[in-house]
XYZ file of C-alpha atoms in Angstrom:
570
model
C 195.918 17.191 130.442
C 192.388 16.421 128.999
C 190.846 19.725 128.932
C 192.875 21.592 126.393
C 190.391 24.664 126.241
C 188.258 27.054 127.929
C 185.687 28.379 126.306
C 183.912 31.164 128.734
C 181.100 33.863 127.703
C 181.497 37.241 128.647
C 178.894 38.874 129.970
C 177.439 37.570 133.368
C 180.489 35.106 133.060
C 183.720 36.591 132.219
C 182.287 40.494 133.459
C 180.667 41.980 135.697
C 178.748 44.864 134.310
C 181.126 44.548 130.861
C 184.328 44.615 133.208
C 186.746 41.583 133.926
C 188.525 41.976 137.375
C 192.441 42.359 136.995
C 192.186 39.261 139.427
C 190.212 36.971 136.649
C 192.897 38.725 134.004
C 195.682 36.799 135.725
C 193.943 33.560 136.313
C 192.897 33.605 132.363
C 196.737 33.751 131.715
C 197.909 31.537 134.079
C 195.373 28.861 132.108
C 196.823 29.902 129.198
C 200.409 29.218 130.264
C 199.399 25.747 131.153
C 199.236 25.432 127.520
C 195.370 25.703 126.932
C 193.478 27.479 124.673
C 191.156 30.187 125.444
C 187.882 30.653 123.415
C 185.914 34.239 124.301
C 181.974 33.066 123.021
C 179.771 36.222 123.393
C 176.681 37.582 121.819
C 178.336 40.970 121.556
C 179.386 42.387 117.858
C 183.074 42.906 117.727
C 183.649 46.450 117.934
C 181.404 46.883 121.066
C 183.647 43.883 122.631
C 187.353 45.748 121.489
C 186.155 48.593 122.914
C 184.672 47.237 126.383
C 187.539 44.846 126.600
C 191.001 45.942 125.148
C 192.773 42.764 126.754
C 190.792 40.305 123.979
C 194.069 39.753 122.089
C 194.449 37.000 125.300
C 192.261 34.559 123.443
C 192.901 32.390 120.773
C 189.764 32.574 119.465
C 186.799 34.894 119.942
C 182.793 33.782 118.639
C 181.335 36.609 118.486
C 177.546 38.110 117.202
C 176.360 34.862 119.147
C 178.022 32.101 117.274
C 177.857 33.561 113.712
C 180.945 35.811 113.642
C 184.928 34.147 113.826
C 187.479 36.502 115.262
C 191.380 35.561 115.596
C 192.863 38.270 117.715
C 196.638 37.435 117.059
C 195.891 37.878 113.322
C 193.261 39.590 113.215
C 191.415 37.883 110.667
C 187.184 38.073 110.746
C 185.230 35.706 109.098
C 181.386 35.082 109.026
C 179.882 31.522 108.904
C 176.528 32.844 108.226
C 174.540 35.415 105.941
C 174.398 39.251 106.732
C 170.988 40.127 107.103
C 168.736 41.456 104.786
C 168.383 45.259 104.827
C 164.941 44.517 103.642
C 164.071 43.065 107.474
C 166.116 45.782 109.555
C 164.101 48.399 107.639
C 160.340 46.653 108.610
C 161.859 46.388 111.625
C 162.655 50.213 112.031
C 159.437 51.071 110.437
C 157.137 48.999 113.233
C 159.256 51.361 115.897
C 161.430 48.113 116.983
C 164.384 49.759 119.105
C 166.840 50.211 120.663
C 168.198 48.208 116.935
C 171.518 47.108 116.747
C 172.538 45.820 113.460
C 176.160 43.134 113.342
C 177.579 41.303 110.262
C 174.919 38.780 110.629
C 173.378 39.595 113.996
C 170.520 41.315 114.608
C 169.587 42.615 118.384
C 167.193 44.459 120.605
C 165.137 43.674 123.648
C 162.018 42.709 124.979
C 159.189 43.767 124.614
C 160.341 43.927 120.995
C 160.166 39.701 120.493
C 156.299 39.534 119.533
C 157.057 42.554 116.369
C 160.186 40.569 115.193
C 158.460 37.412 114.780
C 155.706 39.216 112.868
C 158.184 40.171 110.345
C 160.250 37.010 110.139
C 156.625 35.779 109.150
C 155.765 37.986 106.669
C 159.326 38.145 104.712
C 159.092 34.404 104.979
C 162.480 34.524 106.226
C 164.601 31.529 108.401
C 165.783 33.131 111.337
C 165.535 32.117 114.761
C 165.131 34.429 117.929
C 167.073 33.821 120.917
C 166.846 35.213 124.357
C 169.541 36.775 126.583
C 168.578 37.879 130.037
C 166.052 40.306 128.146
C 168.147 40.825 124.909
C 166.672 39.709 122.157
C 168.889 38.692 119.063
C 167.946 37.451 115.544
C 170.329 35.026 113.301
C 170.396 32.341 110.836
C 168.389 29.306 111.410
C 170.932 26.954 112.736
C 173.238 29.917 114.016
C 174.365 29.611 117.721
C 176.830 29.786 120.021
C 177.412 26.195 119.516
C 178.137 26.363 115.996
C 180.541 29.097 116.558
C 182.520 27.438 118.986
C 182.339 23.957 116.510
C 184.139 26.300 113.745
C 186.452 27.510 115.995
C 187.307 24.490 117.072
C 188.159 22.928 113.821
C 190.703 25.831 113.269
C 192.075 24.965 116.717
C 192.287 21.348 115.659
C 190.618 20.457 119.228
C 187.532 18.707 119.963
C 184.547 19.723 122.184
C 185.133 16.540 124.172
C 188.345 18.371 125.604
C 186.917 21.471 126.196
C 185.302 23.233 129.119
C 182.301 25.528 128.660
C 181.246 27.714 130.762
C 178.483 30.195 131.381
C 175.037 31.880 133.391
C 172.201 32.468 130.508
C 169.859 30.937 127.997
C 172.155 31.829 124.975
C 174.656 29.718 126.412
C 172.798 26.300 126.805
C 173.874 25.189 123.013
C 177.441 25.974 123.237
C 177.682 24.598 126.950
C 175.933 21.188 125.416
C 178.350 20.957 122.739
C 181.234 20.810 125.000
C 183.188 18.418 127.011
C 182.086 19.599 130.528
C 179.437 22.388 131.353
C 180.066 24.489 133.999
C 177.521 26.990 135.246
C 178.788 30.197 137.140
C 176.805 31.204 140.902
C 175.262 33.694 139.328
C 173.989 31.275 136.165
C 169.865 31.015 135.571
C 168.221 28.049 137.564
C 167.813 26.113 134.093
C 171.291 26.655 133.286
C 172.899 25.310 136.789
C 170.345 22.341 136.294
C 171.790 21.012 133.185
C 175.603 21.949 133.968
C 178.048 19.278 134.662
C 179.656 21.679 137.673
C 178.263 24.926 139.321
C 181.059 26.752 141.015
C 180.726 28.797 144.134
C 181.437 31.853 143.065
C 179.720 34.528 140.604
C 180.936 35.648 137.543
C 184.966 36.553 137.118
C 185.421 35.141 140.736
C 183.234 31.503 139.788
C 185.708 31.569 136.555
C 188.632 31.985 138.747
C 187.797 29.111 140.800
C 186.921 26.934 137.946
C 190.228 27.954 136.546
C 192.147 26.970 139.500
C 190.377 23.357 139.523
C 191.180 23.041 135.786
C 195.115 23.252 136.612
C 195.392 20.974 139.577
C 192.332 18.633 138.958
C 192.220 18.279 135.455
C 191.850 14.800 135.739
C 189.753 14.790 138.629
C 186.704 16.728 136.537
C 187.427 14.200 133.992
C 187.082 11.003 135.920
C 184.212 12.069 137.954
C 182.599 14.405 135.480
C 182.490 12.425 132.140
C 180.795 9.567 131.739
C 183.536 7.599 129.278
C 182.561 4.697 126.917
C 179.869 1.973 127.216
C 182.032 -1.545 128.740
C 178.698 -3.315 129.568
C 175.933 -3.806 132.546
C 176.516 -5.104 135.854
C 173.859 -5.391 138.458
C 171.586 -3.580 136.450
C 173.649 -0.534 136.543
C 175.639 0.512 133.398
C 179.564 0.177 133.589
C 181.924 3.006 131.894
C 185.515 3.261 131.632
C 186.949 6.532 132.214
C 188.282 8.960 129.556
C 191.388 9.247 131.215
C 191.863 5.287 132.476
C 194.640 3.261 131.305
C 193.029 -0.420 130.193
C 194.685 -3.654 130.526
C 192.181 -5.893 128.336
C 193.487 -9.561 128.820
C 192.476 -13.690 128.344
C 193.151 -16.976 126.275
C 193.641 -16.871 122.708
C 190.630 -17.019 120.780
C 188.211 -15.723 123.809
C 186.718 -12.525 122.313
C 189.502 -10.040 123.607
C 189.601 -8.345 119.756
C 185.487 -8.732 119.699
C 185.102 -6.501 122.541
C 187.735 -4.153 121.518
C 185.597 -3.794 118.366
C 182.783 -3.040 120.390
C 184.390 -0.606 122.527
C 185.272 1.482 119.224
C 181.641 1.537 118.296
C 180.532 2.966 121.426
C 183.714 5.737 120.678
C 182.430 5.996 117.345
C 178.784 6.827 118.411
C 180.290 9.968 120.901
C 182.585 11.169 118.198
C 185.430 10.190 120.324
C 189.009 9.797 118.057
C 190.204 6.581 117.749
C 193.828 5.000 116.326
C 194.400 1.092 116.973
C 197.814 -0.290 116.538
C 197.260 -3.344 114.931
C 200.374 -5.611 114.542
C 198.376 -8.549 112.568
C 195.452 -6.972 110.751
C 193.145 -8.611 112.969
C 191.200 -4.794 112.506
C 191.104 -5.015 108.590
C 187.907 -3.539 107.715
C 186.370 -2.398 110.862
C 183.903 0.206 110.245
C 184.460 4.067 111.027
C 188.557 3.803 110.963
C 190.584 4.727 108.420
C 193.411 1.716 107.520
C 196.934 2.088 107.135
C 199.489 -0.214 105.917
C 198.400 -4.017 105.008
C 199.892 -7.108 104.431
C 202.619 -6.111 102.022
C 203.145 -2.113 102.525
C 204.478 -0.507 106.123
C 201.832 2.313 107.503
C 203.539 5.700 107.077
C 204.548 7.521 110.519
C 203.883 11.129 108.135
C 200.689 9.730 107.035
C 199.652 8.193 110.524
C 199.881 11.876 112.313
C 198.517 13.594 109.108
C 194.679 12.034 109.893
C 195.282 12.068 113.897
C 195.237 16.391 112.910
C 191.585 15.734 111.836
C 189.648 15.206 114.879
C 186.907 13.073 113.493
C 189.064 11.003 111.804
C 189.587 7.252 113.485
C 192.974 5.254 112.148
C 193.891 1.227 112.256
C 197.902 1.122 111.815
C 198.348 -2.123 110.356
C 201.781 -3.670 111.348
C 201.240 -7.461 109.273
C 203.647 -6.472 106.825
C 206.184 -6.171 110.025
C 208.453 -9.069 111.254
C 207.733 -9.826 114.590
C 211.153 -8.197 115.719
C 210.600 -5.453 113.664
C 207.481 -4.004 115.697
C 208.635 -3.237 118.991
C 211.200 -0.447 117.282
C 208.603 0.804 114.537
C 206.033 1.252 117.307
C 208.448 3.304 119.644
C 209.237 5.324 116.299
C 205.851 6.295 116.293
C 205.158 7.007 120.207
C 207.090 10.445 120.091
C 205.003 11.491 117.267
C 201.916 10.413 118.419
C 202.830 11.759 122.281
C 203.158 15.015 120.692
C 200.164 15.102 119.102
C 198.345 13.963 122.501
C 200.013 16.645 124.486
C 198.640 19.401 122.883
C 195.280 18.274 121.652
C 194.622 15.321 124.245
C 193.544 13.151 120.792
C 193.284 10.424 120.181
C 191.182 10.312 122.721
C 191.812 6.342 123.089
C 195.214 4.411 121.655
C 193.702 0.930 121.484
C 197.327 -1.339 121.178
C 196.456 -4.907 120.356
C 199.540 -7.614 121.062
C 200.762 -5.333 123.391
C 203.253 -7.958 124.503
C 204.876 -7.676 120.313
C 205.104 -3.378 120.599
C 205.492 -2.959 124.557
C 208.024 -5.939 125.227
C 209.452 -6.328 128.632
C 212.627 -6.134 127.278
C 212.356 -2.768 126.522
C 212.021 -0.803 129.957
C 212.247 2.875 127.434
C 208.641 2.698 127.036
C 207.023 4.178 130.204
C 209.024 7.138 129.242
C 207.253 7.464 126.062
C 204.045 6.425 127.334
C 203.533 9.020 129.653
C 201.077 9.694 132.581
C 199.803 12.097 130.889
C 198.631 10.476 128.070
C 195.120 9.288 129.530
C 192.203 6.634 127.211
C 194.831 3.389 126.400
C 194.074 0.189 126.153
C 196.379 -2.735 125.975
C 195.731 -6.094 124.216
C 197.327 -9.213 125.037
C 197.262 -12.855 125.549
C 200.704 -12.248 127.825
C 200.377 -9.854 130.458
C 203.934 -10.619 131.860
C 205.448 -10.337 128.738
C 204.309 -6.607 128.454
C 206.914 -3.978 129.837
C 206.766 -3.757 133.978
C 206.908 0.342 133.479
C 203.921 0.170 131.367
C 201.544 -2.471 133.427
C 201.732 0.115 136.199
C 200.221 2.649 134.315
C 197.235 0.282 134.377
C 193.948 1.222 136.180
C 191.393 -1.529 135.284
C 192.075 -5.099 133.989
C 189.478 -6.673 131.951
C 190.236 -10.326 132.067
C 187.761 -12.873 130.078
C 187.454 -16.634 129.630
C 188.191 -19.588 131.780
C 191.682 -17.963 133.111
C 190.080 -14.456 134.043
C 191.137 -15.339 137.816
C 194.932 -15.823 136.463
C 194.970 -12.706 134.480
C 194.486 -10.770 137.723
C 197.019 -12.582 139.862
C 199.647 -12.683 136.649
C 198.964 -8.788 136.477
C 199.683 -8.187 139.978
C 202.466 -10.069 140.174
C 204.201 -8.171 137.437
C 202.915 -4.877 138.587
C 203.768 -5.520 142.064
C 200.479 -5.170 143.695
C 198.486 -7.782 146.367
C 196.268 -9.843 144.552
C 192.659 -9.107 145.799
C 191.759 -12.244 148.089
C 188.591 -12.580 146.706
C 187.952 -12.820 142.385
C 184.852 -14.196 141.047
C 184.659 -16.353 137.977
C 182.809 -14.633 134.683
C 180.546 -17.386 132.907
C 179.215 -17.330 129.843
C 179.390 -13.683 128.000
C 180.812 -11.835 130.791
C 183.908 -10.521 131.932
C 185.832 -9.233 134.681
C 186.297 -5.930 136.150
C 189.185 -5.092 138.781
C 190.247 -1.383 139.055
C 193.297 -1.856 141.455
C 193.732 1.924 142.820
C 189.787 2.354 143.968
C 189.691 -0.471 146.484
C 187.046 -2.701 145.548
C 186.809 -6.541 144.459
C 187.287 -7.451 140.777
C 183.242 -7.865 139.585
C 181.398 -9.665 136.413
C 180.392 -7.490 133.651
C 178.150 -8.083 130.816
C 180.094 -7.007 128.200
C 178.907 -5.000 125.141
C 178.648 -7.049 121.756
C 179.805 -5.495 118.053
C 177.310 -5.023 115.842
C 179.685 -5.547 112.915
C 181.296 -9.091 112.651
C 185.112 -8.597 113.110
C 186.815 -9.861 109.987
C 190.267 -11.699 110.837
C 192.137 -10.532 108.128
C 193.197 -13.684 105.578
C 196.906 -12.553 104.703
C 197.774 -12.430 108.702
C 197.536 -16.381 108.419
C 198.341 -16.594 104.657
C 201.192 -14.282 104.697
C 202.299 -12.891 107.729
C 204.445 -14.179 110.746
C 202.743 -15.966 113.495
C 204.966 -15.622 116.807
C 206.694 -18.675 118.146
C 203.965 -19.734 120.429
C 201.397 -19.446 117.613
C 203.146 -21.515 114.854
C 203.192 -24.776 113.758
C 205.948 -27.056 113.886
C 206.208 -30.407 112.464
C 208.320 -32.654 114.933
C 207.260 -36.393 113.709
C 206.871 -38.862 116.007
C 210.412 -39.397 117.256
C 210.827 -35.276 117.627
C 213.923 -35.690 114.887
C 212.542 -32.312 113.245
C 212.152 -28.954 114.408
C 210.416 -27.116 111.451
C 208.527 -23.998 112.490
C 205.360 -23.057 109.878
C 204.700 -19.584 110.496
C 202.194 -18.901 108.567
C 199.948 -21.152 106.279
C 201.831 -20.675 103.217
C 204.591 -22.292 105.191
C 202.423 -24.670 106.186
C 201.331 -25.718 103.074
C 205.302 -25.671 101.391
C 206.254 -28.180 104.472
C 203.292 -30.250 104.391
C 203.947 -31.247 101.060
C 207.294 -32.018 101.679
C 207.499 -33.978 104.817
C 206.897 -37.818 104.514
C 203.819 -39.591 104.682
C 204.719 -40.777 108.390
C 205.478 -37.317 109.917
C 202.294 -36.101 108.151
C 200.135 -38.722 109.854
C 201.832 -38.733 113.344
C 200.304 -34.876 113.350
C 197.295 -36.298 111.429
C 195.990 -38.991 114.009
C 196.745 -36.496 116.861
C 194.551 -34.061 115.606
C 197.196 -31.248 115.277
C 196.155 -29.881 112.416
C 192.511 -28.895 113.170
C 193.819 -27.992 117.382
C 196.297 -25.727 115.325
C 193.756 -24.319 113.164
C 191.243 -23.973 116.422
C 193.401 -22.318 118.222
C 196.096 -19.807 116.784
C 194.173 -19.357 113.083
C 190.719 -19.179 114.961
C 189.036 -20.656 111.807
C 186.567 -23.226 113.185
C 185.200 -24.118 109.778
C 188.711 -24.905 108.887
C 189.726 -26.776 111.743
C 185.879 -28.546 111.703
C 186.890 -29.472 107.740
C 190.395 -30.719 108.930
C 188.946 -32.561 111.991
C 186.881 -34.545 109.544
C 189.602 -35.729 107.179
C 191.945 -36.593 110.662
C 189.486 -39.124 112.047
C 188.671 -40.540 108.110
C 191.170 -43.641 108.875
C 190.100 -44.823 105.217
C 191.865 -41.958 103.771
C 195.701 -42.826 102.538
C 198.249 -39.886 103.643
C 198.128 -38.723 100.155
C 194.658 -38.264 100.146
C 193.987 -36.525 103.356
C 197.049 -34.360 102.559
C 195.165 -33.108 99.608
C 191.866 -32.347 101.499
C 194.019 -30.850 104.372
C 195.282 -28.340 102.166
C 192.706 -27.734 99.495
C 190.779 -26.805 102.098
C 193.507 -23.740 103.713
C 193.851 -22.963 99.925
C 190.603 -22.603 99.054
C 189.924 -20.441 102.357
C 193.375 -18.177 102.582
C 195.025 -18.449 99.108
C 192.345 -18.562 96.454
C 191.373 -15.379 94.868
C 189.103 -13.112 96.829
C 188.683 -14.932 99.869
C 187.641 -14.210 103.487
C 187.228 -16.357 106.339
C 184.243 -16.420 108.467
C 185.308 -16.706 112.091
């Protein structure tokens, strides 16, 4: 599910002349048996609404007095998130002849014509209150005070957010609330300026248009969401601004080195900006410092799996999991320690709203074929990472509904994909040049496209102690062979590197030397091109003895990954 809440006003919505159908009853519990929550927002003061409708213990929440009054019905706790109003103003009021007057624990109500006389006396108390209208009701609160607000609070005792709620209702009290969440829906019976700005009008009027929104909610959930939210920001093409759905599962795949972290940093900015949650698993601290995201775990200490699903609870709270201090065996079981957790947490608040996984091939392995079961369907907004597509675990690829491929081998990425996934390759897949990418969303039938992909507007910092201390995979070491391939000796990281290239002889350190192994090595798995332009310099120096242009080799990683306070620019 992605919609874990209703949140419906009452009257015009929910009733008919203050009465909800035994018909819209049953529908109301049938959405909450899906496991939803159900949020009553009304303008009504409580003990008008227990009176008028006994059955309000079936809500989790009720914001009541237009947005200014919290009311738990299974506890029944009341709290007010706003001042009661000064007895000062209801007595002017009475005095000028303003009723009918009905006087709440912050509310204040009556009806037109009565408007003009209010405002008079808001303006000479000097007091900051705001009118607002309801199909001729007129109702005085708080500046700031509005349905809206009153759903936020209740919301942040639910632990939800408003992007996974729908909100839905027919008058002009209702536009803030219906703004604030996920989807607006606007009942038959709504005001013209309310059914303009909805996301969905149903056909039906009041209990029966809830009904029927109800019924879409269970069987289409992600239907509304695909075709009803607009997602996050992937970049232009055409002209025409591309999005990737809430609920789509993102295979984000290239080279090494070709910007695949870059645009996932980019993507999270765009999240950022709609207050969507956030938590990147981030085997080698290539996320260290990104902006907005709180880290966990670095280059020495293991995240905590209490402390991970502690902040997911906080819905604006974005996580990085750092895995460097992991072995490279050790990931794949640590990560499927955490699914279950994290799966939990998804089902019943549908956050984080995206799981960004970077080396997806390290904590998705083919090798383990348990992980579709963790990763299930309905766990919608994932992205996978990787420089191996086929590596990554069948069960999981298949979840996949758009592939991102960039660089030179974008057209290999898609065949690669659908080899493993077991799909036709389209027949026809462009190129990307420059800063684009490419686009292919296998299930909706069209060609893979370019895209113009969004750019960071921080600089992604490659963390120093992935390289300095942590353990490159076997593809992405080092290995010293000499020049009869008599060695074998695997540098995993550039301490390593450093420890073997002082011990080797002066005509294995040359053979890699003259070849230009050391700056390719640095190009291409440390992604340090001031390092490998520094190291390129001293490998085509043929005045320099081995001695010397071991020293410059490796004052120069020193200086850049194991000096004091250090951070390479990439």
């Amino acid at each position: 599910m992605y919609f874990m809440a209703l949140a419906t006003d009452y009257d015009g919505t929910l009733a008919h002349d203050g009465l909800v159908t035994a018909s819209t009853l049953s529908a109301l519990k049938k959405l909450k048996k899906s496991g939803r929550k159900l949020i009553l927002v009304t303008g009504r003061e409580l003990p008008d609404l227990k009176e008028v409708f006994p059955e309000l213990g079936l809500f989790d929440k009720v914001v009541a007095e237009n947005g200014a009054l919290i009311y738990t019905p299974a506890s029944e706790e009341e709290r007010t998130i706003s001042l009661s109003p000064s007895a000062d103003f209801v007595d002017r009021l009475k005095k000028r002849g303003v009723k009918p007057l009905s006087v709440g624990r912050s509310i204040v109500a009556t009806w037109e014509p009565h408007q003009a006389t209010v405002l008079d006396v808001i303006k000479e108390l000097g007091l900051e209150l705001e009118i607002i209208f309801n199909k001729g009701a007129v109702m005085i609160l708080p500046s700031g005070i509005n349905k809206a607000t009153g759903l936020a609070a209740a919301l942040k005792d639910l632990r939800l957010s408003p992007h996974n709620v729908v909100g839905v209702g027919d008058a002009e009290n209702d536009h803030a609330f219906l703004r604030a969440s996920g989807c607006s829906v606007a009942v038959a019976n709504a005001l013209p300026a309310v059914k303009e700005t909805a996301d969905l009008v149903t056909k039906e009027a009041r209990g029966k248009g809830v009904e029927e929104l109800i019924g879409k909610l269970i069987k289409q959930d992600h239907l509304i969401a695909r075709k009803r939210l607009r997602g996050v920001l992937l970049g232009t093409a055409n002209g025409k601004k591309v999005y990737l759905s809430p609920i789509e599962t993102v295979l984000i795949a290239g080279s090494s080195g070709i910007g695949k972290s870059t645009l996932a940093t980019a993507l999270t900015e765009r999240l950022a900006e709609k207050g969507l949650q956030f938590c990147i698993f981030d085997p080698e601290g290539d996320y260290d410092g990104l902006e907005g995201a709180v880290p966990l775990g670095d280059g020495s200490t293991t995240p905590s799996k209490e402390q991970l699903l502690e902040l997911i609870e906080k819905p604006s709270t974005n996580i990085v999991v750092n895995g460097l201090a992991l072995k490279v065996d050790e990931r794949p079981d640590f990560f499927a320690e955490l699914l279950p957790g994290l799966g939990s947490v998804r089902y019943r608040t549908a956050r984080p709203h995206w799981l960004i996984i970077d080396e997806a091939h390290h904590l998705l392995p083919k090798r383990r074929e348990d992980t579709r079961a963790v990763l299930s369907l309905e766990l919608p907004g994932t992205v996978l990472i990787t420089v191996h597509p086929e590596a990554i675990s069948t069960g999981v690829l298949r979840l996949v509904t758009a592939v991102i491929a960039l660089g030179p081998k974008a057209k290999g990425v898609i065949k690669t994909f659908c080899k493993e996934a077991g799909l036709e390759a389209p027949k026809s897949i462009p190129s990307p040049k420059g800063d684009r990418v490419l686009l292919w969303r296998p299930q909706d039938g069209k060609k893979p496209f370019t895209v113009k992909a969004i750019e960071p507007d921080q600089s992604l910092k490659r963390h120093s102690r992935k390289y300095a201390e942590g353990e490159l995979d076997e593809a992405g070491s080092f290995y010293f062979t000499g020049p009869e391939k008599a060695m074998n000796l695997r540098a995993h990281n550039l301490i390593i590197f450093a420890q073997m290239a002082e011990g080797i002889d002066d005509k294995t350190w040359e053979y890699h030397l003259r070849a230009g192994d050391y700056s390719k090595w640095f190009r291409q798995q440390i992604r340090d091109k001031e390092l490998a332009r520094e190291t390129a310099d001293a490998e085509k120096d043929k005045r320099l003895s081995p001695e010397e242009s071991r020293k410059r080799v490796l004052e120069a990683v020193r200086r850049r990954y194991t000096a004091p306070a250090t951070a390479p620019e990439t």
